[in-house]
Amino acid sequence: MKELRDLATKLLAEGTVNVVLGWEEGPRGVRPAFATDAAAAGRLVFDPRCTQNLVPYLSPRRTQVKKLGKAAVVVKGCDARAVAGLVRETQLAREDVVVIGVRCGGVIADPASPEPLSPATVADRCPGCNSREPKLADHTVGELPAAPPGESRRDVRIADLEARTADERWAFWQDELGRCVRCHACREACPMCFCERCVADKTQPQWVDSSPHPRGAFAWNVTRALHLAGRCVDCGECERACPVDIPLGLLNLKLARVASERFGYTATDDPAVPSPVGSFQKDDAQEFIL
Amino acid sequence: MNGRTISRSQLAALVDDLVGSGVGVVAPVRAPDGRLDYRPVARLEEAVLDGGLPRLSLKSLFLPPTEPLFSFRKSGPDVAIDSVPTTFPPRLVLGAVPCDAAGVAALDKVMGWDYRDELWFGRREATTIVSVACGKGDASCFCGATGNGPAGTRGADLLLLPLDDGFAVEVVTPKGEALLSAHAGRFGEPPNEADVARRRAGLLEGRVEPVGSLAPVTAWLGGHFDDPVWDGIALRCHGCGACASVCPTCHCFDIVDEPEGVTRGTRRRNWDTCQTARFTLHASGHNPRSVQDARYRQRVLHKFSIYPERFGELLCTGCGRCSRACPGGMDLPDVLGAIAARAAAPAGGAA
Ligand code: SF4
Ligand code: SF4
Ligand code: SF4
Ligand code: SF4
Ligand code: SF4
């Protein structure tokens, strides 16, 4: 922690950056922090409650963050993939942000929970994580903790869904997506949903019904999942933001696996690796194109 | 307490009576993922009374996330309009959380203000609300500061207070009285006053609310639209609107025409929220609320200044749902505390 605080203080003092995006104690567990002076830098924390991905705050749409000036951002390995995603898709110039990587032993799903990290509290994405030490970083702090506890709950749930018939899967998603209220919190909290004008907001023509009836809820969630296929960095923010707890991570992870099987791409924090939607190779699978 | 008692078994029988006579009974129900949702029940056993707050608030039963207003059909130069029914079958909500019921009462004001919202009041008239006093508050609740409380009766027709076997029943409205008289045989003697008082006190025991009196905040807000307190207030806010979705009093909606083929369509109203950038985006591209600070200020002002000024009450019941739902760690009591501190500071009083 001292290493992180000292580094943030130094970056601010020497004028390398104007703000450090990290985590601090808040009224409900840890919360995103925007440290602009030494006092605030001295309050930064990193521990297993720091589940929030702070990279969405680097989006040009976050005008109130932009106003603070040049930023450093503290990232876990999964968050670093979001920085890489933004650089890869030319939303962010690598030199415009200072990246502070933290070595990570997994986080709990709910940053407000007082429970310690355990197989029961661990975030879905952490068990089996192979990016606990971000490579895309200007500075890396902390010792590498033990691997996250527990087994992937999502593997079990996806295997269970795959074993069902198409009708059963349809019923499962009807039920889950039946709760969707089309608030688009999933989109706003997602680092990779940076479109200035989302297809779901277009009205002429209206590609996606804006109503949260079954048709609108399906159209929206399927559209979003497909737009994130091979782009989603598995940071879990969409599912955490969803006010009705739709298991969006299941959709995203399944599509990430399809992208990996079909195009050999796995989300990475190396911005030089092209993503399937942003590149074309002659041997790309294309038998599905009519 | 002006009321009666009802045992659990008699309450179960009452639910059977109501369901049998065609009344839709809605109650908090445990979803497979462990969370609660207000859902129709066929029997009392399906309901979870005093289990804490359901995911979406009670407002969703009166202002659903989406609803048709009318449909239209074109034939040649003519357009035919098919209206939607504005009367609804009888319904009973059992186990409303008091801060949720209070939200519905607060919304009656705006829904009946410049014109009477037929769909809202159609559902209101068809519905009897039976609240159950809440013993499940947490550190984000501030219902006391908003003038409600864990045994608050605002918006309820009957309030049930849990006893060892069953509940003490407080009659709040004539509608509640009507339910009680129609099923008088299901209700027992008035409860022991001392027991009721002890249990009411028990609900407040050890409760520390995260924010004090809101009167100074409300008084100060009106003249301080441009105060520096707003600068950076919403740095961590994503503008995602999760808070408005779960809030029992946020009620903004959007109106859309959805075509169904070439000659027909439906006009619907859908939940909307002032927290998104698009909410105030003009066709010219100009956005009068161009930063999230301004959008968040709107949420605070609407709830704690504009609504009280126009309707004499807060547009917040202190349920704490917004803080719990927020992915960015925005915490309403924390913000209200910052505003209260600013209002109390010597320079803070200047308009
Ligand atoms: S996915 Fe990996 S890097 Fe991200 S929080 Fe979990 S363990 Fe840490
Ligand atoms: S889709 Fe969800 S998990 Fe994937 S990058 Fe966006 S917020 Fe993160
Ligand atoms: S956050 Fe959840 S409820 Fe909101 S639009 Fe996304 S999936 Fe639907
Ligand atoms: S306050 Fe929280 S829940 Fe509300 S819009 Fe902002 S980030 Fe979303
Ligand atoms: S503003 Fe927050 S605390 Fe107040 S009623 Fe709405 S969700 Fe509850």
Short mmCIF file of N, CA and C in Angstrom, two decimals, chain A residues 88-181:
data_model
loop_
_atom_site.label_atom_id
_atom_site.label_comp_id
_atom_site.label_asym_id
_atom_site.label_seq_id
_atom_site.Cartn_x
_atom_site.Cartn_y
_atom_site.Cartn_z
N ARG A 88 -5.95 -0.35 -28.51
CA ARG A 88 -6.10 -1.14 -29.74
C ARG A 88 -7.17 -0.53 -30.64
N GLU A 89 -8.23 -0.05 -30.03
CA GLU A 89 -9.34 0.48 -30.82
C GLU A 89 -9.27 2.01 -30.93
N THR A 90 -8.09 2.54 -30.73
CA THR A 90 -7.76 3.96 -30.94
C THR A 90 -8.66 4.94 -30.18
N GLN A 91 -9.10 4.54 -29.00
CA GLN A 91 -9.87 5.46 -28.16
C GLN A 91 -8.96 6.21 -27.21
N LEU A 92 -7.76 5.70 -27.06
CA LEU A 92 -6.85 6.24 -26.06
C LEU A 92 -5.44 6.08 -26.63
N ALA A 93 -4.65 7.17 -26.54
CA ALA A 93 -3.25 7.04 -26.94
C ALA A 93 -2.48 6.54 -25.73
N ARG A 94 -1.64 5.54 -25.96
CA ARG A 94 -0.93 4.92 -24.86
C ARG A 94 -0.19 5.94 -24.00
N GLU A 95 0.39 6.97 -24.68
CA GLU A 95 1.18 7.95 -23.92
C GLU A 95 0.30 8.93 -23.14
N ASP A 96 -1.00 8.90 -23.37
CA ASP A 96 -1.88 9.83 -22.66
C ASP A 96 -2.28 9.35 -21.26
N VAL A 97 -1.86 8.15 -20.91
CA VAL A 97 -2.22 7.65 -19.58
C VAL A 97 -1.01 6.94 -18.96
N VAL A 98 -0.82 7.14 -17.68
CA VAL A 98 0.21 6.41 -16.95
C VAL A 98 -0.49 5.23 -16.28
N VAL A 99 0.01 4.03 -16.53
CA VAL A 99 -0.65 2.84 -16.02
C VAL A 99 0.14 2.28 -14.83
N ILE A 100 -0.54 2.19 -13.70
CA ILE A 100 0.07 1.61 -12.50
C ILE A 100 -0.55 0.24 -12.29
N GLY A 101 0.22 -0.81 -12.52
CA GLY A 101 -0.30 -2.17 -12.34
C GLY A 101 -0.17 -2.60 -10.89
N VAL A 102 -1.18 -3.33 -10.40
CA VAL A 102 -1.07 -3.94 -9.07
C VAL A 102 -1.11 -5.46 -9.23
N ARG A 103 -0.24 -6.14 -8.53
CA ARG A 103 -0.26 -7.61 -8.55
C ARG A 103 -1.45 -8.05 -7.71
N CYS A 104 -2.16 -9.06 -8.20
CA CYS A 104 -3.50 -9.31 -7.68
C CYS A 104 -3.70 -10.77 -7.31
N GLY A 105 -4.37 -10.99 -6.20
CA GLY A 105 -4.69 -12.36 -5.77
C GLY A 105 -6.18 -12.62 -5.82
N GLY A 106 -6.88 -11.83 -6.64
CA GLY A 106 -8.33 -12.00 -6.74
C GLY A 106 -9.06 -10.99 -5.89
N VAL A 107 -10.29 -10.73 -6.29
CA VAL A 107 -11.13 -9.75 -5.59
C VAL A 107 -12.47 -10.37 -5.23
N ILE A 108 -13.16 -9.73 -4.28
CA ILE A 108 -14.49 -10.22 -3.94
C ILE A 108 -15.51 -9.58 -4.89
N ALA A 109 -16.64 -10.24 -5.06
CA ALA A 109 -17.60 -9.79 -6.06
C ALA A 109 -18.21 -8.45 -5.69
N ASP A 110 -18.43 -8.23 -4.38
CA ASP A 110 -19.13 -7.02 -3.96
C ASP A 110 -18.18 -6.15 -3.11
N PRO A 111 -17.78 -5.00 -3.66
CA PRO A 111 -16.79 -4.18 -2.94
C PRO A 111 -17.31 -3.63 -1.62
N ALA A 112 -18.61 -3.74 -1.36
CA ALA A 112 -19.17 -3.25 -0.10
C ALA A 112 -19.23 -4.35 0.95
N SER A 113 -18.89 -5.57 0.56
CA SER A 113 -19.02 -6.68 1.50
C SER A 113 -17.90 -6.65 2.54
N PRO A 114 -18.22 -6.92 3.80
CA PRO A 114 -17.18 -6.99 4.83
C PRO A 114 -16.51 -8.37 4.87
N GLU A 115 -17.00 -9.30 4.06
CA GLU A 115 -16.47 -10.67 4.09
C GLU A 115 -15.08 -10.73 3.48
N PRO A 116 -14.21 -11.61 4.00
CA PRO A 116 -12.90 -11.77 3.37
C PRO A 116 -13.00 -12.55 2.07
N LEU A 117 -11.90 -12.50 1.30
CA LEU A 117 -11.84 -13.25 0.04
C LEU A 117 -11.89 -14.75 0.34
N SER A 118 -12.83 -15.44 -0.29
CA SER A 118 -12.97 -16.89 -0.07
C SER A 118 -13.63 -17.47 -1.31
N PRO A 119 -13.67 -18.79 -1.41
CA PRO A 119 -14.35 -19.39 -2.58
C PRO A 119 -15.80 -18.91 -2.70
N ALA A 120 -16.40 -18.52 -1.56
CA ALA A 120 -17.80 -18.09 -1.62
C ALA A 120 -17.94 -16.63 -2.07
N THR A 121 -16.94 -15.79 -1.75
CA THR A 121 -17.09 -14.36 -2.04
C THR A 121 -16.34 -13.92 -3.29
N VAL A 122 -15.45 -14.77 -3.80
CA VAL A 122 -14.59 -14.35 -4.90
C VAL A 122 -15.40 -13.98 -6.15
N ALA A 123 -14.94 -12.98 -6.88
CA ALA A 123 -15.61 -12.59 -8.11
C ALA A 123 -15.51 -13.72 -9.13
N ASP A 124 -16.54 -13.85 -9.95
CA ASP A 124 -16.61 -14.97 -10.89
C ASP A 124 -15.38 -15.08 -11.79
N ARG A 125 -14.81 -13.92 -12.13
CA ARG A 125 -13.74 -13.97 -13.13
C ARG A 125 -12.39 -14.41 -12.58
N CYS A 126 -12.25 -14.42 -11.25
CA CYS A 126 -10.91 -14.58 -10.68
C CYS A 126 -10.34 -16.00 -10.63
N PRO A 127 -11.14 -17.02 -10.19
CA PRO A 127 -10.51 -18.34 -10.08
C PRO A 127 -9.89 -18.76 -11.42
N GLY A 128 -8.65 -19.19 -11.39
CA GLY A 128 -7.97 -19.61 -12.61
C GLY A 128 -7.38 -18.46 -13.42
N CYS A 129 -7.44 -17.24 -12.91
CA CYS A 129 -6.94 -16.09 -13.66
C CYS A 129 -5.46 -16.25 -13.98
N ASN A 130 -5.09 -15.95 -15.24
CA ASN A 130 -3.67 -16.04 -15.60
C ASN A 130 -3.08 -14.68 -15.94
N SER A 131 -3.73 -13.61 -15.44
CA SER A 131 -3.19 -12.28 -15.74
C SER A 131 -3.10 -11.46 -14.46
N ARG A 132 -2.58 -12.09 -13.42
CA ARG A 132 -2.59 -11.43 -12.12
C ARG A 132 -1.48 -10.40 -11.98
N GLU A 133 -0.58 -10.38 -12.97
CA GLU A 133 0.47 -9.37 -12.95
C GLU A 133 0.40 -8.64 -14.29
N PRO A 134 -0.17 -7.43 -14.29
CA PRO A 134 -0.38 -6.75 -15.57
C PRO A 134 0.94 -6.53 -16.31
N LYS A 135 0.94 -6.81 -17.60
CA LYS A 135 2.14 -6.55 -18.39
C LYS A 135 2.10 -5.13 -18.94
N LEU A 136 0.88 -4.68 -19.28
CA LEU A 136 0.77 -3.32 -19.78
C LEU A 136 0.75 -2.38 -18.58
N ALA A 137 1.93 -1.92 -18.17
CA ALA A 137 2.01 -1.03 -17.02
C ALA A 137 3.30 -0.25 -17.09
N ASP A 138 3.24 1.00 -16.68
CA ASP A 138 4.45 1.81 -16.59
C ASP A 138 5.15 1.55 -15.26
N HIS A 139 4.38 1.19 -14.27
CA HIS A 139 4.90 0.86 -12.94
C HIS A 139 4.09 -0.33 -12.44
N THR A 140 4.74 -1.23 -11.73
CA THR A 140 3.98 -2.34 -11.13
C THR A 140 4.31 -2.37 -9.65
N VAL A 141 3.27 -2.48 -8.84
CA VAL A 141 3.51 -2.41 -7.39
C VAL A 141 2.96 -3.65 -6.68
N GLY A 142 3.48 -3.88 -5.50
CA GLY A 142 2.99 -4.96 -4.63
C GLY A 142 3.67 -6.28 -4.91
N GLU A 143 3.54 -7.20 -3.95
CA GLU A 143 4.01 -8.57 -4.13
C GLU A 143 2.88 -9.36 -4.76
N LEU A 144 3.23 -10.44 -5.47
CA LEU A 144 2.18 -11.28 -6.04
C LEU A 144 1.56 -12.14 -4.94
N PRO A 145 0.28 -11.92 -4.64
CA PRO A 145 -0.36 -12.74 -3.59
C PRO A 145 -0.63 -14.16 -4.11
N ALA A 146 -1.11 -15.01 -3.20
CA ALA A 146 -1.50 -16.37 -3.60
C ALA A 146 -2.62 -16.29 -4.64
N ALA A 147 -2.77 -17.37 -5.40
CA ALA A 147 -3.80 -17.40 -6.45
C ALA A 147 -5.19 -17.27 -5.82
N PRO A 148 -6.15 -16.71 -6.59
CA PRO A 148 -7.51 -16.55 -6.06
C PRO A 148 -8.10 -17.88 -5.62
N PRO A 149 -8.88 -17.89 -4.55
CA PRO A 149 -9.45 -19.13 -4.04
C PRO A 149 -10.62 -19.60 -4.90
N GLY A 150 -10.91 -20.88 -4.82
CA GLY A 150 -12.15 -21.39 -5.41
C GLY A 150 -12.01 -21.82 -6.85
N GLU A 151 -13.13 -22.31 -7.35
CA GLU A 151 -13.22 -22.81 -8.72
C GLU A 151 -14.15 -21.89 -9.49
N SER A 152 -14.04 -21.91 -10.81
CA SER A 152 -14.90 -21.05 -11.62
C SER A 152 -16.34 -21.53 -11.56
N ARG A 153 -17.20 -20.68 -10.99
CA ARG A 153 -18.64 -21.01 -10.98
C ARG A 153 -19.21 -20.93 -12.39
N ARG A 154 -18.63 -20.03 -13.20
CA ARG A 154 -19.20 -19.84 -14.54
C ARG A 154 -18.98 -21.05 -15.43
N ASP A 155 -17.83 -21.74 -15.26
CA ASP A 155 -17.60 -22.94 -16.06
C ASP A 155 -18.74 -23.93 -15.85
N VAL A 156 -19.12 -24.08 -14.58
CA VAL A 156 -20.18 -25.04 -14.24
C VAL A 156 -21.50 -24.58 -14.85
N ARG A 157 -21.79 -23.28 -14.73
CA ARG A 157 -23.07 -22.79 -15.24
C ARG A 157 -23.13 -22.85 -16.76
N ILE A 158 -22.00 -22.54 -17.41
CA ILE A 158 -22.01 -22.59 -18.88
C ILE A 158 -22.15 -24.05 -19.34
N ALA A 159 -21.42 -24.95 -18.68
CA ALA A 159 -21.53 -26.36 -19.05
C ALA A 159 -22.97 -26.84 -18.87
N ASP A 160 -23.59 -26.39 -17.80
CA ASP A 160 -24.98 -26.76 -17.53
C ASP A 160 -25.90 -26.24 -18.63
N LEU A 161 -25.68 -25.00 -19.04
CA LEU A 161 -26.53 -24.43 -20.10
C LEU A 161 -26.28 -25.14 -21.43
N GLU A 162 -25.01 -25.45 -21.69
CA GLU A 162 -24.70 -26.11 -22.96
C GLU A 162 -25.34 -27.49 -23.04
N ALA A 163 -25.52 -28.11 -21.86
CA ALA A 163 -26.10 -29.45 -21.85
C ALA A 163 -27.62 -29.42 -22.07
N ARG A 164 -28.21 -28.24 -21.98
CA ARG A 164 -29.66 -28.16 -22.14
C ARG A 164 -30.06 -28.09 -23.61
N THR A 165 -31.34 -28.30 -23.86
CA THR A 165 -31.84 -28.17 -25.23
C THR A 165 -31.98 -26.68 -25.55
N ALA A 166 -32.11 -26.38 -26.82
CA ALA A 166 -32.25 -24.98 -27.23
C ALA A 166 -33.48 -24.36 -26.57
N ASP A 167 -34.57 -25.12 -26.47
CA ASP A 167 -35.79 -24.60 -25.84
C ASP A 167 -35.56 -24.27 -24.37
N GLU A 168 -34.81 -25.14 -23.71
CA GLU A 168 -34.54 -24.90 -22.29
C GLU A 168 -33.65 -23.67 -22.11
N ARG A 169 -32.68 -23.54 -23.01
CA ARG A 169 -31.82 -22.35 -22.92
C ARG A 169 -32.63 -21.09 -23.17
N TRP A 170 -33.52 -21.17 -24.14
CA TRP A 170 -34.40 -20.04 -24.46
C TRP A 170 -35.21 -19.65 -23.23
N ALA A 171 -35.75 -20.67 -22.55
CA ALA A 171 -36.56 -20.40 -21.36
C ALA A 171 -35.71 -19.77 -20.26
N PHE A 172 -34.48 -20.27 -20.12
CA PHE A 172 -33.58 -19.72 -19.10
C PHE A 172 -33.35 -18.23 -19.35
N TRP A 173 -33.04 -17.89 -20.60
CA TRP A 173 -32.74 -16.48 -20.89
C TRP A 173 -33.99 -15.62 -20.90
N GLN A 174 -35.12 -16.20 -21.28
CA GLN A 174 -36.38 -15.44 -21.19
C GLN A 174 -36.60 -15.00 -19.76
N ASP A 175 -36.33 -15.92 -18.85
CA ASP A 175 -36.55 -15.64 -17.45
C ASP A 175 -35.56 -14.59 -16.96
N GLU A 176 -34.29 -14.79 -17.25
CA GLU A 176 -33.26 -13.84 -16.79
C GLU A 176 -33.46 -12.47 -17.45
N LEU A 177 -33.57 -12.46 -18.77
CA LEU A 177 -33.68 -11.17 -19.47
C LEU A 177 -35.05 -10.54 -19.25
N GLY A 178 -35.99 -11.34 -18.77
CA GLY A 178 -37.31 -10.80 -18.46
C GLY A 178 -37.25 -9.71 -17.40
N ARG A 179 -36.17 -9.69 -16.64
CA ARG A 179 -36.03 -8.65 -15.61
C ARG A 179 -35.41 -7.36 -16.16
N CYS A 180 -34.84 -7.42 -17.35
CA CYS A 180 -34.11 -6.26 -17.88
C CYS A 180 -35.05 -5.06 -17.98
N VAL A 181 -34.59 -3.91 -17.51
CA VAL A 181 -35.41 -2.70 -17.58
C VAL A 181 -34.86 -1.71 -18.62
#
